[in-house]
Amino acid sequence: MFCYQCEQTAKGEGCTKVGVCGKQPDVAALQDLLVYALAELSFYAAEGRKVEVVDREVDVFTIEALFATLTNVDFDPARFVALIDRAVVLRDTLKETVKAAGVKVELPTGQSQFKPEATLEGLIRQGEGVAIQPDSSNPDITSLKHTLLFGLKGVAAYAYHAQILGQEDNAVYTFIHEALIAIFKKAPDLNEALSLVLKCGEINLRAMELLDAANTGAYGHPVPTKVPLGAKKGKAVLVSGHDLKDLEEILKQTEGKGIYVYTHGEMLPAHGYPGLKKYPHFHGHYGTAWQNQHKEFARFPGAILMTTNCIQKPNDSYKDNIFTLGTVGWPNVTHISNHNYTPAIEKTLAMPGFPEDVNGKSVMVGFARNTVMGVAGAVIEAVKNKTIRHFFLVAGCDGAKPGRNYYTEFVEKVPEDCIVLTLACGKFRFFDKDLGDIGGIPRLLDIGQCNDAYSAIQIAVALSKAFNVSVNDLPLSLVLSWYEQKAVAILLTLLYLGIKNIRLGPSLPAFVTSNVLDVLVKNFGIKPITTPDEDLKAILG
Ligand code: SF4
Ligand code: SF3
């Protein structure tokens, strides 16, 4: 196997024997084969668009299947076999429809339509034949193609979440199809590859805008909300991941059953949504970021629901209590479909729950764009009279590497006249720190999940308009941590928007060659993190 799509890739180069994440070679090969099958499906989807043949089932399937290949989402070979089979059925059906509409439907030269083998071993062999690899004969183009593919996986995840709540745009699907075709073209040109990478950032902005509209349309704009980190005596169910619709359905189905609902990981900001916080049994938050789940899940006294990334190999101690949903999968773990949570509710009722109240700290959430813009006047005034010197967006993924302590230390060392904005699961490095406030404005503002990066962008744009300067000239610095491919998509969006001088860590992507990195440094001033002291000094002078 070869996989280098995430930050924790082996030796900073690539996982070759087994994934550091736990991905096995069979799943790696099946994921590669699925991506290849999607590219063939995309070819017909793109041809069809020339004659107004647009198949929504194909479009949604494409993003769902791409999402399944994202880091820490689906580790179940059987689910990948089903996805590959479905891709082939959809491809062959669409081919006939497009043919009937009068379009030439042969795949471009150099590609032959693949026929899936009947056995698992055969499919794995086929996957190994189309495996994603760095390419020594053309390293920079391959690097850009892989940047595009990994960014696309992030776009697919955001678009998938948005469509669940009824927000879609044909432009997003059209680009995903075009880009998948380009990735498998024999000889794409360097400029074409570069512009596709930036276009991926543009399309991701649209996908994130749709997701923002989906979440706020369904549940209202988040409002400042205090979230207890302790627990209430009684039965308890834990909801992890990013999918608000799943959470809403769980809240509905547990109503009146004596069960308290807790969030885990990236679900924390859900407490700020009026349409979700209205449920009296939506109690609080339990645990921290994904990489601590073995320890935290083992102690949780109720069922655990994984709505999206990031799942880790379940320990025996809780393997029977954990359930997967949506695109998430783990072999022999019960998968919940069609929002029927009965198995998880029954499991919760059979488990002990919390025997007594557990006191704990609390944290504030709900500082998404609507809240922050609601106090824009006070913020602008504080910047003008120099009560606020600088804003830091310390945002992105968490992970297990010791180097990620940088972000905790960085936030601890941010001077008292500066504000820290945050989003995504990297915040668990400092989310419960009391940083106080500046004239009533909290110094630590949680904008939301990684899914809410659009909100952070809107805040930056609003500030730039208020001060009549470009975002790059605001007293704002971006200090980002990445782990998986949603972070890649967000980074491409920031580059597309021309945001400069981003500090990125804890390490730079293995799939970016030194030549491609040079382009990023030259055009965008992107730089690796160093130490909190050095970086703060460089930013604040
Ligand atoms: Fe390795 Fe990351 Fe790929 Fe998992 S997703 S196999 S850790 S590079
Ligand atoms: Fe985290 Fe997986 Fe990226 Fe949503 S939950 S930010 S890593």
Coordinates of C-alpha atoms and ligand atoms in Angstrom, one line a residue:
M1 CA 0.0 0.0 0.0
F2 CA 1.0 3.6 -0.3
C3 CA -0.9 6.5 1.4
Y4 CA 0.4 9.9 2.3
Q5 CA -2.8 11.9 2.4
C6 CA -2.7 12.9 6.1
E7 CA -0.3 14.6 8.4
Q8 CA 0.6 11.6 10.5
T9 CA 1.8 9.6 7.5
A10 CA 4.7 7.2 8.4
K11 CA 8.1 9.0 8.7
G12 CA 6.6 12.0 7.1
E13 CA 6.8 10.2 3.8
G14 CA 4.0 7.6 3.3
C15 CA 2.4 4.6 5.0
T16 CA 3.5 1.5 3.1
K17 CA 2.9 -1.5 5.4
V18 CA -0.1 -0.4 7.3
G19 CA -1.5 3.0 8.0
V20 CA -0.5 4.9 11.2
C21 CA -4.2 5.5 11.4
G22 CA -4.9 1.8 11.4
K23 CA -5.8 1.5 7.7
Q24 CA -5.0 -1.9 6.4
P25 CA -3.5 -2.6 3.0
D26 CA -6.7 -4.2 1.7
V27 CA -8.7 -1.1 2.6
A28 CA -6.0 1.2 1.1
A29 CA -6.3 -0.8 -2.2
L30 CA -10.1 -0.7 -2.2
Q31 CA -10.1 3.0 -1.6
D32 CA -7.7 3.6 -4.5
L33 CA -9.9 1.4 -6.7
L34 CA -13.0 3.3 -5.6
V35 CA -11.4 6.6 -6.5
Y36 CA -10.5 5.2 -9.9
A37 CA -14.0 3.9 -10.4
L38 CA -15.4 7.3 -9.5
A39 CA -13.1 8.9 -12.1
E40 CA -14.7 6.7 -14.7
L41 CA -18.2 7.5 -13.4
S42 CA -17.2 11.2 -13.5
F43 CA -16.2 10.9 -17.2
Y44 CA -19.8 10.0 -18.1
A45 CA -21.2 12.6 -15.7
A46 CA -19.2 15.3 -17.4
E47 CA -20.1 14.0 -20.9
G48 CA -23.7 13.9 -19.9
R49 CA -23.6 17.6 -18.8
K50 CA -22.8 18.5 -22.4
V51 CA -26.3 17.4 -23.3
E52 CA -28.0 18.3 -20.1
V53 CA -28.0 14.8 -18.7
V54 CA -27.5 15.5 -15.0
D55 CA -28.0 12.6 -12.6
R56 CA -28.4 13.7 -9.0
E57 CA -28.0 10.2 -7.7
V58 CA -24.6 10.0 -9.4
D59 CA -23.5 13.4 -8.1
V60 CA -24.4 12.6 -4.4
F61 CA -23.0 9.1 -4.7
T62 CA -19.7 10.6 -5.9
I63 CA -19.3 12.9 -2.9
E64 CA -20.4 10.2 -0.5
A65 CA -17.9 7.7 -1.8
L66 CA -15.1 10.2 -1.9
F67 CA -15.9 11.2 1.7
A68 CA -15.6 7.5 2.7
T69 CA -11.9 7.6 1.6
L70 CA -11.0 10.5 3.9
T71 CA -8.7 9.7 6.8
N72 CA -10.4 8.0 9.8
V73 CA -13.8 7.6 8.2
D74 CA -14.3 4.1 6.9
F75 CA -12.1 1.1 7.7
D76 CA -14.5 -1.6 6.6
P77 CA -13.5 -3.5 3.4
A78 CA -17.1 -4.8 2.9
R79 CA -18.5 -1.3 2.7
F80 CA -15.8 -0.4 0.1
V81 CA -16.7 -3.4 -2.0
A82 CA -20.3 -2.3 -2.0
L83 CA -19.3 1.3 -3.0
I84 CA -17.2 0.0 -5.9
D85 CA -20.0 -2.2 -7.1
R86 CA -22.4 0.7 -6.9
A87 CA -20.0 3.0 -8.8
V88 CA -19.8 0.5 -11.6
V89 CA -23.6 0.1 -11.8
L90 CA -24.1 3.8 -11.9
R91 CA -21.3 4.2 -14.5
D92 CA -22.8 1.6 -16.8
T93 CA -26.3 3.0 -16.5
L94 CA -25.2 6.6 -17.0
K95 CA -23.1 5.5 -20.0
E96 CA -26.3 4.2 -21.7
T97 CA -28.3 7.3 -20.8
V98 CA -25.6 9.5 -22.2
K99 CA -25.2 7.4 -25.3
A100 CA -29.0 7.6 -25.9
A101 CA -28.7 11.4 -25.7
G102 CA -26.3 11.2 -28.7
V103 CA -22.9 11.7 -27.1
K104 CA -19.7 9.7 -28.0
V105 CA -19.0 7.7 -24.8
E106 CA -15.6 6.1 -25.2
L107 CA -13.2 6.9 -22.3
P108 CA -10.3 9.1 -23.3
T109 CA -7.2 7.4 -24.9
G110 CA -5.1 5.6 -22.3
Q111 CA -8.0 4.6 -20.2
S112 CA -9.9 1.4 -20.5
Q113 CA -13.1 0.8 -18.6
F114 CA -12.4 -1.4 -15.7
K115 CA -14.5 -4.5 -14.9
P116 CA -14.5 -5.3 -11.2
E117 CA -13.2 -8.7 -10.3
A118 CA -15.7 -11.0 -8.6
T119 CA -13.5 -11.7 -5.5
L120 CA -12.2 -9.5 -2.7
E121 CA -8.6 -10.6 -3.6
G122 CA -9.2 -9.7 -7.2
L123 CA -10.5 -6.2 -6.3
I124 CA -7.5 -5.6 -4.0
R125 CA -5.2 -6.6 -6.9
Q126 CA -7.1 -4.2 -9.2
G127 CA -6.8 -1.5 -6.5
E128 CA -3.0 -2.0 -6.3
G129 CA -2.8 -1.6 -10.0
V130 CA -4.3 1.9 -9.9
A131 CA -2.7 2.9 -6.5
I132 CA -1.9 6.5 -5.8
Q133 CA 1.9 6.9 -5.7
P134 CA 4.4 9.7 -5.9
D135 CA 6.0 9.7 -9.4
S136 CA 9.7 10.2 -9.8
S137 CA 9.4 10.9 -13.5
N138 CA 6.9 13.8 -13.0
P139 CA 7.0 14.6 -9.3
D140 CA 5.6 18.1 -9.3
I141 CA 2.6 17.4 -11.5
T142 CA 1.9 14.3 -9.4
S143 CA 2.2 16.4 -6.3
L144 CA -0.3 18.8 -7.6
K145 CA -2.7 16.0 -8.8
H146 CA -2.6 14.5 -5.3
T147 CA -3.1 17.9 -3.7
L148 CA -6.1 18.3 -5.9
L149 CA -7.4 14.8 -5.0
F150 CA -7.0 15.3 -1.3
G151 CA -8.6 18.7 -1.5
L152 CA -11.5 17.2 -3.4
K153 CA -12.1 14.7 -0.6
G154 CA -12.5 17.7 1.7
V155 CA -14.9 19.4 -0.7
A156 CA -16.8 16.2 -1.0
A157 CA -17.2 15.9 2.8
Y158 CA -18.5 19.5 3.1
A159 CA -20.8 19.2 0.1
Y160 CA -22.1 15.9 1.5
H161 CA -23.0 17.5 4.8
A162 CA -24.7 20.4 3.0
Q163 CA -26.9 18.2 0.7
I164 CA -28.2 16.3 3.7
L165 CA -29.8 19.6 4.8
G166 CA -31.0 20.4 1.3
Q167 CA -28.2 22.7 0.1
E168 CA -26.6 21.8 -3.3
D169 CA -25.0 23.5 -6.2
N170 CA -24.5 21.9 -9.6
A171 CA -21.2 23.9 -9.9
V172 CA -19.7 21.9 -7.0
Y173 CA -20.6 18.5 -8.6
T174 CA -19.5 19.6 -12.0
F175 CA -16.1 20.6 -10.7
I176 CA -15.6 17.4 -8.7
H177 CA -16.3 15.4 -11.9
E178 CA -13.9 17.5 -14.0
A179 CA -11.2 17.3 -11.4
L180 CA -11.5 13.5 -10.9
I181 CA -11.1 13.1 -14.7
A182 CA -8.0 15.4 -14.7
I183 CA -6.3 13.5 -11.9
F184 CA -6.3 10.3 -14.0
K185 CA -5.3 12.0 -17.3
K186 CA -2.0 10.6 -18.5
A187 CA -0.3 13.9 -19.1
P188 CA -1.9 16.9 -17.5
D189 CA -0.1 20.2 -17.9
L190 CA 1.6 22.0 -15.0
N191 CA -0.4 25.2 -15.4
E192 CA -3.6 23.2 -15.7
A193 CA -2.8 21.3 -12.6
L194 CA -2.0 24.4 -10.6
S195 CA -5.2 26.2 -11.7
L196 CA -7.3 23.2 -10.8
V197 CA -5.8 23.2 -7.4
L198 CA -6.7 26.8 -6.8
K199 CA -10.1 26.2 -8.4
C200 CA -10.6 23.4 -5.9
G201 CA -10.2 26.1 -3.2
E202 CA -12.8 28.3 -4.9
I203 CA -15.3 25.4 -5.2
N204 CA -14.6 24.5 -1.6
L205 CA -15.6 28.0 -0.6
R206 CA -18.9 27.5 -2.3
A207 CA -19.3 24.1 -0.6
M208 CA -18.7 25.7 2.8
E209 CA -21.0 28.5 2.0
L210 CA -23.7 25.9 1.2
L211 CA -23.0 24.1 4.5
D212 CA -23.2 27.3 6.4
A213 CA -26.6 28.0 4.8
A214 CA -27.6 24.4 5.5
N215 CA -26.7 24.5 9.2
T216 CA -27.9 28.0 10.0
G217 CA -31.0 27.5 7.8
A218 CA -32.0 24.4 9.7
Y219 CA -31.0 25.3 13.2
G220 CA -30.5 29.1 13.3
H221 CA -27.4 31.1 13.9
P222 CA -25.3 29.9 16.9
V223 CA -25.6 32.0 20.0
P224 CA -23.2 32.3 22.9
T225 CA -23.9 29.2 25.1
K226 CA -22.3 27.8 28.2
V227 CA -21.6 24.1 27.9
P228 CA -21.0 22.0 31.0
L229 CA -18.1 19.6 30.8
G230 CA -19.4 17.6 33.8
A231 CA -22.3 15.1 33.7
K232 CA -25.7 14.6 35.0
K233 CA -26.8 11.5 36.9
G234 CA -28.7 9.3 34.5
K235 CA -28.5 7.4 31.2
A236 CA -26.2 8.9 28.6
V237 CA -25.5 8.8 24.9
L238 CA -22.5 10.3 23.2
V239 CA -22.5 11.8 19.7
S240 CA -19.2 12.5 18.0
G241 CA -18.3 13.8 14.5
H242 CA -19.7 16.7 12.6
D243 CA -23.2 15.9 11.3
L244 CA -25.9 18.1 12.9
K245 CA -28.8 16.3 11.2
D246 CA -27.8 13.1 12.9
L247 CA -27.6 14.9 16.2
E248 CA -31.0 16.4 15.8
E249 CA -32.5 13.0 15.0
I250 CA -30.8 11.5 18.0
L251 CA -32.2 14.3 20.2
K252 CA -35.7 13.7 18.8
Q253 CA -35.6 9.9 19.3
T254 CA -34.2 10.1 22.8
E255 CA -36.8 12.6 24.0
G256 CA -38.7 11.5 27.1
K257 CA -36.6 8.4 27.5
G258 CA -34.6 9.6 30.5
I259 CA -31.5 9.8 28.4
Y260 CA -29.1 12.8 28.4
V261 CA -27.3 13.6 25.2
Y262 CA -23.6 14.5 25.3
T263 CA -21.4 15.8 22.5
H264 CA -17.9 14.6 21.8
G265 CA -15.1 16.1 19.7
E266 CA -16.2 18.3 16.8
M267 CA -19.9 18.1 17.9
L268 CA -19.2 20.5 20.8
P269 CA -20.3 23.7 18.8
A270 CA -23.7 22.1 18.2
H271 CA -24.7 23.4 21.7
G272 CA -24.8 26.9 20.3
Y273 CA -27.6 26.3 17.7
P274 CA -31.1 27.4 18.9
G275 CA -32.7 24.5 17.0
L276 CA -30.6 22.0 18.9
K277 CA -30.1 23.6 22.3
K278 CA -33.8 23.8 22.8
Y279 CA -33.9 20.1 23.8
P280 CA -33.8 20.0 27.6
H281 CA -32.0 16.6 27.6
F282 CA -29.1 18.0 25.4
H283 CA -26.9 18.2 28.4
G284 CA -23.2 18.9 27.8
H285 CA -19.8 17.9 26.4
Y286 CA -17.7 14.9 27.2
G287 CA -14.0 14.4 26.3
T288 CA -11.7 16.1 23.9
A289 CA -10.4 15.5 20.4
W290 CA -10.5 12.3 18.3
Q291 CA -7.0 10.9 19.2
N292 CA -8.0 10.5 22.9
Q293 CA -11.1 8.4 22.1
H294 CA -9.7 5.1 23.3
K295 CA -9.3 6.4 26.8
E296 CA -12.4 8.5 26.9
F297 CA -14.8 6.1 25.2
A298 CA -13.8 3.3 27.5
R299 CA -15.1 5.3 30.4
F300 CA -18.4 6.5 28.9
P301 CA -21.3 4.7 30.4
G302 CA -23.6 4.7 27.4
A303 CA -23.8 4.2 23.6
I304 CA -21.4 6.1 21.4
L305 CA -22.4 7.3 17.9
M306 CA -19.8 8.2 15.3
T307 CA -21.5 10.5 12.8
T308 CA -18.3 11.3 10.7
N309 CA -14.6 11.3 11.0
C310 CA -12.6 10.6 13.1
I311 CA -13.0 7.0 14.3
Q312 CA -10.2 4.9 15.7
K313 CA -10.0 1.1 16.1
P314 CA -12.6 0.5 18.9
N315 CA -11.2 -1.2 22.0
D316 CA -12.8 -4.4 23.1
S317 CA -14.1 -2.6 26.2
Y318 CA -16.5 -0.5 24.2
K319 CA -16.7 -2.3 20.8
D320 CA -20.3 -3.3 21.6
N321 CA -21.3 0.2 22.6
I322 CA -20.1 2.1 19.6
F323 CA -22.2 2.6 16.4
T324 CA -21.3 4.1 13.0
L325 CA -23.5 6.3 10.9
G326 CA -23.4 7.8 7.4
T327 CA -20.0 7.4 5.6
V328 CA -18.3 6.0 8.8
G329 CA -17.6 2.3 9.0
W330 CA -15.6 -0.2 11.1
P331 CA -15.7 -4.0 10.5
N332 CA -18.3 -5.7 12.7
V333 CA -19.4 -2.5 14.3
T334 CA -23.2 -2.0 14.0
H335 CA -24.0 0.6 11.3
I336 CA -27.1 2.7 11.7
S337 CA -29.0 3.6 8.6
N338 CA -32.0 5.7 7.8
H339 CA -31.8 7.5 11.1
N340 CA -33.1 4.5 13.0
Y341 CA -31.3 4.9 16.3
T342 CA -33.2 2.2 18.1
P343 CA -30.2 -0.2 18.6
A344 CA -28.1 2.7 20.1
I345 CA -31.0 3.8 22.3
E346 CA -31.6 0.2 23.5
K347 CA -27.9 -0.1 24.3
T348 CA -27.9 3.1 26.2
L349 CA -30.9 2.1 28.3
A350 CA -29.2 -1.2 29.1
M351 CA -26.0 0.5 30.2
P352 CA -25.5 2.1 33.7
G353 CA -25.3 5.8 32.7
F354 CA -23.7 8.2 35.2
P355 CA -24.5 7.0 38.8
E356 CA -24.3 10.6 40.1
D357 CA -23.8 14.2 39.0
V358 CA -20.2 14.9 37.9
N359 CA -19.1 18.4 38.5
G360 CA -16.8 19.9 35.9
K361 CA -15.7 23.1 34.2
S362 CA -17.8 24.7 31.5
V363 CA -16.8 26.3 28.1
M364 CA -18.4 28.9 25.9
V365 CA -19.4 28.1 22.3
G366 CA -21.5 30.0 19.7
F367 CA -19.1 32.7 18.4
A368 CA -19.8 32.1 14.8
R369 CA -20.1 35.0 12.3
N370 CA -23.5 36.2 13.4
T371 CA -22.5 36.6 17.0
V372 CA -19.1 38.2 16.3
M373 CA -20.6 40.6 13.7
G374 CA -23.3 41.5 16.2
V375 CA -20.5 43.0 18.4
A376 CA -18.5 44.3 15.4
G377 CA -18.9 47.9 16.6
A378 CA -17.3 47.2 20.0
V379 CA -14.6 45.2 18.3
I380 CA -13.7 47.9 15.8
E381 CA -13.7 50.5 18.5
A382 CA -11.4 48.4 20.7
V383 CA -9.0 47.9 17.7
K384 CA -9.0 51.7 17.0
N385 CA -8.3 52.7 20.6
K386 CA -5.7 49.9 20.8
T387 CA -7.4 47.9 23.6
I388 CA -7.2 45.0 21.1
R389 CA -3.8 44.8 19.5
H390 CA -4.1 41.6 17.3
F391 CA -6.3 38.7 16.4
F392 CA -5.0 35.1 16.0
L393 CA -6.9 32.5 14.3
V394 CA -5.5 29.3 15.9
A395 CA -7.5 26.7 14.1
G396 CA -7.5 23.3 12.5
C397 CA -7.2 19.6 13.4
D398 CA -5.8 17.9 16.5
G399 CA -3.7 14.8 16.4
A400 CA -1.4 12.6 18.5
K401 CA 2.0 14.1 17.7
P402 CA 3.8 15.7 20.6
G403 CA 4.7 18.7 18.4
R404 CA 1.0 19.7 18.6
N405 CA 1.8 21.1 22.1
Y406 CA 2.9 24.1 20.1
Y407 CA -0.7 25.2 19.8
T408 CA -1.4 25.0 23.5
E409 CA 1.7 27.0 24.3
F410 CA 1.1 29.5 21.6
V411 CA -2.4 30.3 23.0
E412 CA -1.0 30.5 26.5
K413 CA 1.6 32.9 25.4
V414 CA -0.6 35.2 23.3
P415 CA -0.4 38.6 25.0
E416 CA -3.4 39.8 27.1
D417 CA -4.3 42.5 24.6
C418 CA -4.9 40.0 21.8
I419 CA -7.9 37.8 20.9
V420 CA -7.8 34.2 19.9
L421 CA -10.4 32.9 17.5
T422 CA -10.5 29.2 17.0
L423 CA -12.4 26.4 15.2
A424 CA -12.1 22.6 14.6
C425 CA -10.8 20.0 16.9
G426 CA -7.4 21.5 17.4
K427 CA -9.1 23.7 20.0
F428 CA -9.2 20.9 22.5
R429 CA -5.5 21.7 23.2
F430 CA -6.8 24.9 25.0
F431 CA -10.6 25.0 24.8
D432 CA -11.1 25.0 28.6
K433 CA -8.6 27.7 29.4
D434 CA -9.9 30.9 31.0
L435 CA -8.3 33.7 29.0
G436 CA -10.6 36.4 30.4
D437 CA -12.0 39.2 28.3
I438 CA -11.1 42.6 26.8
G439 CA -13.9 45.1 27.7
G440 CA -16.5 42.3 27.8
I441 CA -15.3 40.6 24.6
P442 CA -14.0 37.1 25.5
R443 CA -10.4 36.6 24.6
L444 CA -11.1 33.0 23.4
L445 CA -13.8 32.8 20.8
D446 CA -15.0 29.4 19.5
I447 CA -16.3 29.9 16.0
G448 CA -17.3 26.2 15.6
Q449 CA -16.3 23.0 13.8
C450 CA -13.9 22.7 10.9
N451 CA -17.2 22.7 9.0
D452 CA -17.6 26.4 10.0
A453 CA -14.4 27.7 8.4
Y454 CA -16.7 29.7 6.2
S455 CA -17.8 31.6 9.2
A456 CA -14.2 32.6 10.1
I457 CA -13.7 33.7 6.5
Q458 CA -16.8 35.9 6.7
I459 CA -15.6 37.5 10.0
A460 CA -12.2 38.3 8.4
V461 CA -13.9 39.8 5.3
A462 CA -16.3 41.9 7.5
L463 CA -13.4 43.2 9.5
S464 CA -11.4 44.0 6.3
K465 CA -14.5 46.0 5.0
A466 CA -14.9 47.8 8.3
F467 CA -11.2 48.9 8.3
N468 CA -11.2 49.4 4.6
V469 CA -8.0 47.3 4.1
S470 CA -7.4 43.9 2.6
V471 CA -7.6 40.8 4.9
N472 CA -3.8 40.5 4.6
D473 CA -3.5 44.0 6.1
L474 CA -5.7 43.3 9.1
P475 CA -4.1 42.8 12.5
L476 CA -4.9 39.1 12.1
S477 CA -2.6 36.1 11.8
L478 CA -3.6 32.6 10.9
V479 CA -1.8 29.8 12.8
L480 CA -3.2 26.6 11.5
S481 CA -2.9 22.9 12.3
W482 CA -3.8 20.3 9.7
Y483 CA -4.4 16.5 9.9
E484 CA -6.8 15.3 7.3
Q485 CA -8.2 16.3 3.9
K486 CA -10.9 18.7 5.0
A487 CA -8.0 20.9 6.3
V488 CA -6.4 20.6 2.8
A489 CA -9.5 21.9 1.2
I490 CA -9.7 24.8 3.6
L491 CA -6.1 25.6 3.0
L492 CA -6.7 25.7 -0.7
T493 CA -9.7 28.0 -0.1
L494 CA -7.5 30.4 1.8
L495 CA -4.9 30.4 -1.0
Y496 CA -7.6 30.9 -3.6
L497 CA -8.7 34.0 -1.5
G498 CA -5.1 35.3 -1.6
I499 CA -4.6 35.0 2.2
K500 CA -0.9 35.4 2.8
N501 CA 1.6 34.4 5.6
I502 CA -0.3 31.4 7.0
R503 CA 1.7 29.5 9.5
L504 CA 1.1 25.8 9.1
G505 CA 2.0 22.8 11.3
P506 CA 2.8 20.6 12.9
S507 CA 4.5 19.4 9.7
L508 CA 4.1 20.2 6.0
P509 CA 2.2 17.8 3.8
A510 CA 4.3 14.9 2.5
F511 CA 2.6 15.1 -0.9
V512 CA 3.9 18.6 -1.6
T513 CA 7.3 18.5 -3.4
S514 CA 9.9 21.2 -2.7
N515 CA 9.2 22.9 -6.1
V516 CA 5.5 23.1 -5.3
L517 CA 6.3 24.3 -1.8
D518 CA 8.5 27.0 -3.4
V519 CA 5.6 28.2 -5.4
L520 CA 3.4 28.4 -2.3
V521 CA 6.1 30.3 -0.4
K522 CA 6.7 32.7 -3.2
N523 CA 3.1 33.4 -4.0
F524 CA 1.5 33.1 -0.6
G525 CA 4.3 33.4 2.0
I526 CA 3.1 30.2 3.6
K527 CA 5.5 29.1 6.3
P528 CA 6.0 26.2 8.8
I529 CA 5.4 26.9 12.5
T530 CA 8.7 27.3 14.5
T531 CA 8.3 27.9 18.2
P532 CA 5.5 29.9 19.9
D533 CA 8.0 32.5 21.1
E534 CA 9.7 32.9 17.8
D535 CA 6.4 33.0 15.8
L536 CA 4.8 35.5 18.3
K537 CA 7.8 37.7 18.1
A538 CA 7.8 37.6 14.3
I539 CA 4.1 38.5 14.1
L540 CA 3.9 41.1 16.9
G541 CA 7.4 42.5 16.6
Ligands
SF4_1 FE1 -1.2 6.8 6.7 FE2 -2.7 8.9 7.0 FE3 -3.0 7.4 4.9 FE4 -3.8 6.6 7.3 S1 -4.7 8.2 6.1 S2 -2.7 5.4 5.8 S3 -2.1 7.5 8.6 S4 -1.3 8.6 5.4
SF3_2 FE1 -10.8 17.1 13.6 FE2 -10.9 14.7 12.6 FE3 -9.7 17.6 11.3 FE4 -13.1 18.6 12.0 S1 -12.4 15.6 13.8 S2 -11.1 18.9 12.3 S3 -9.2 15.9 12.5

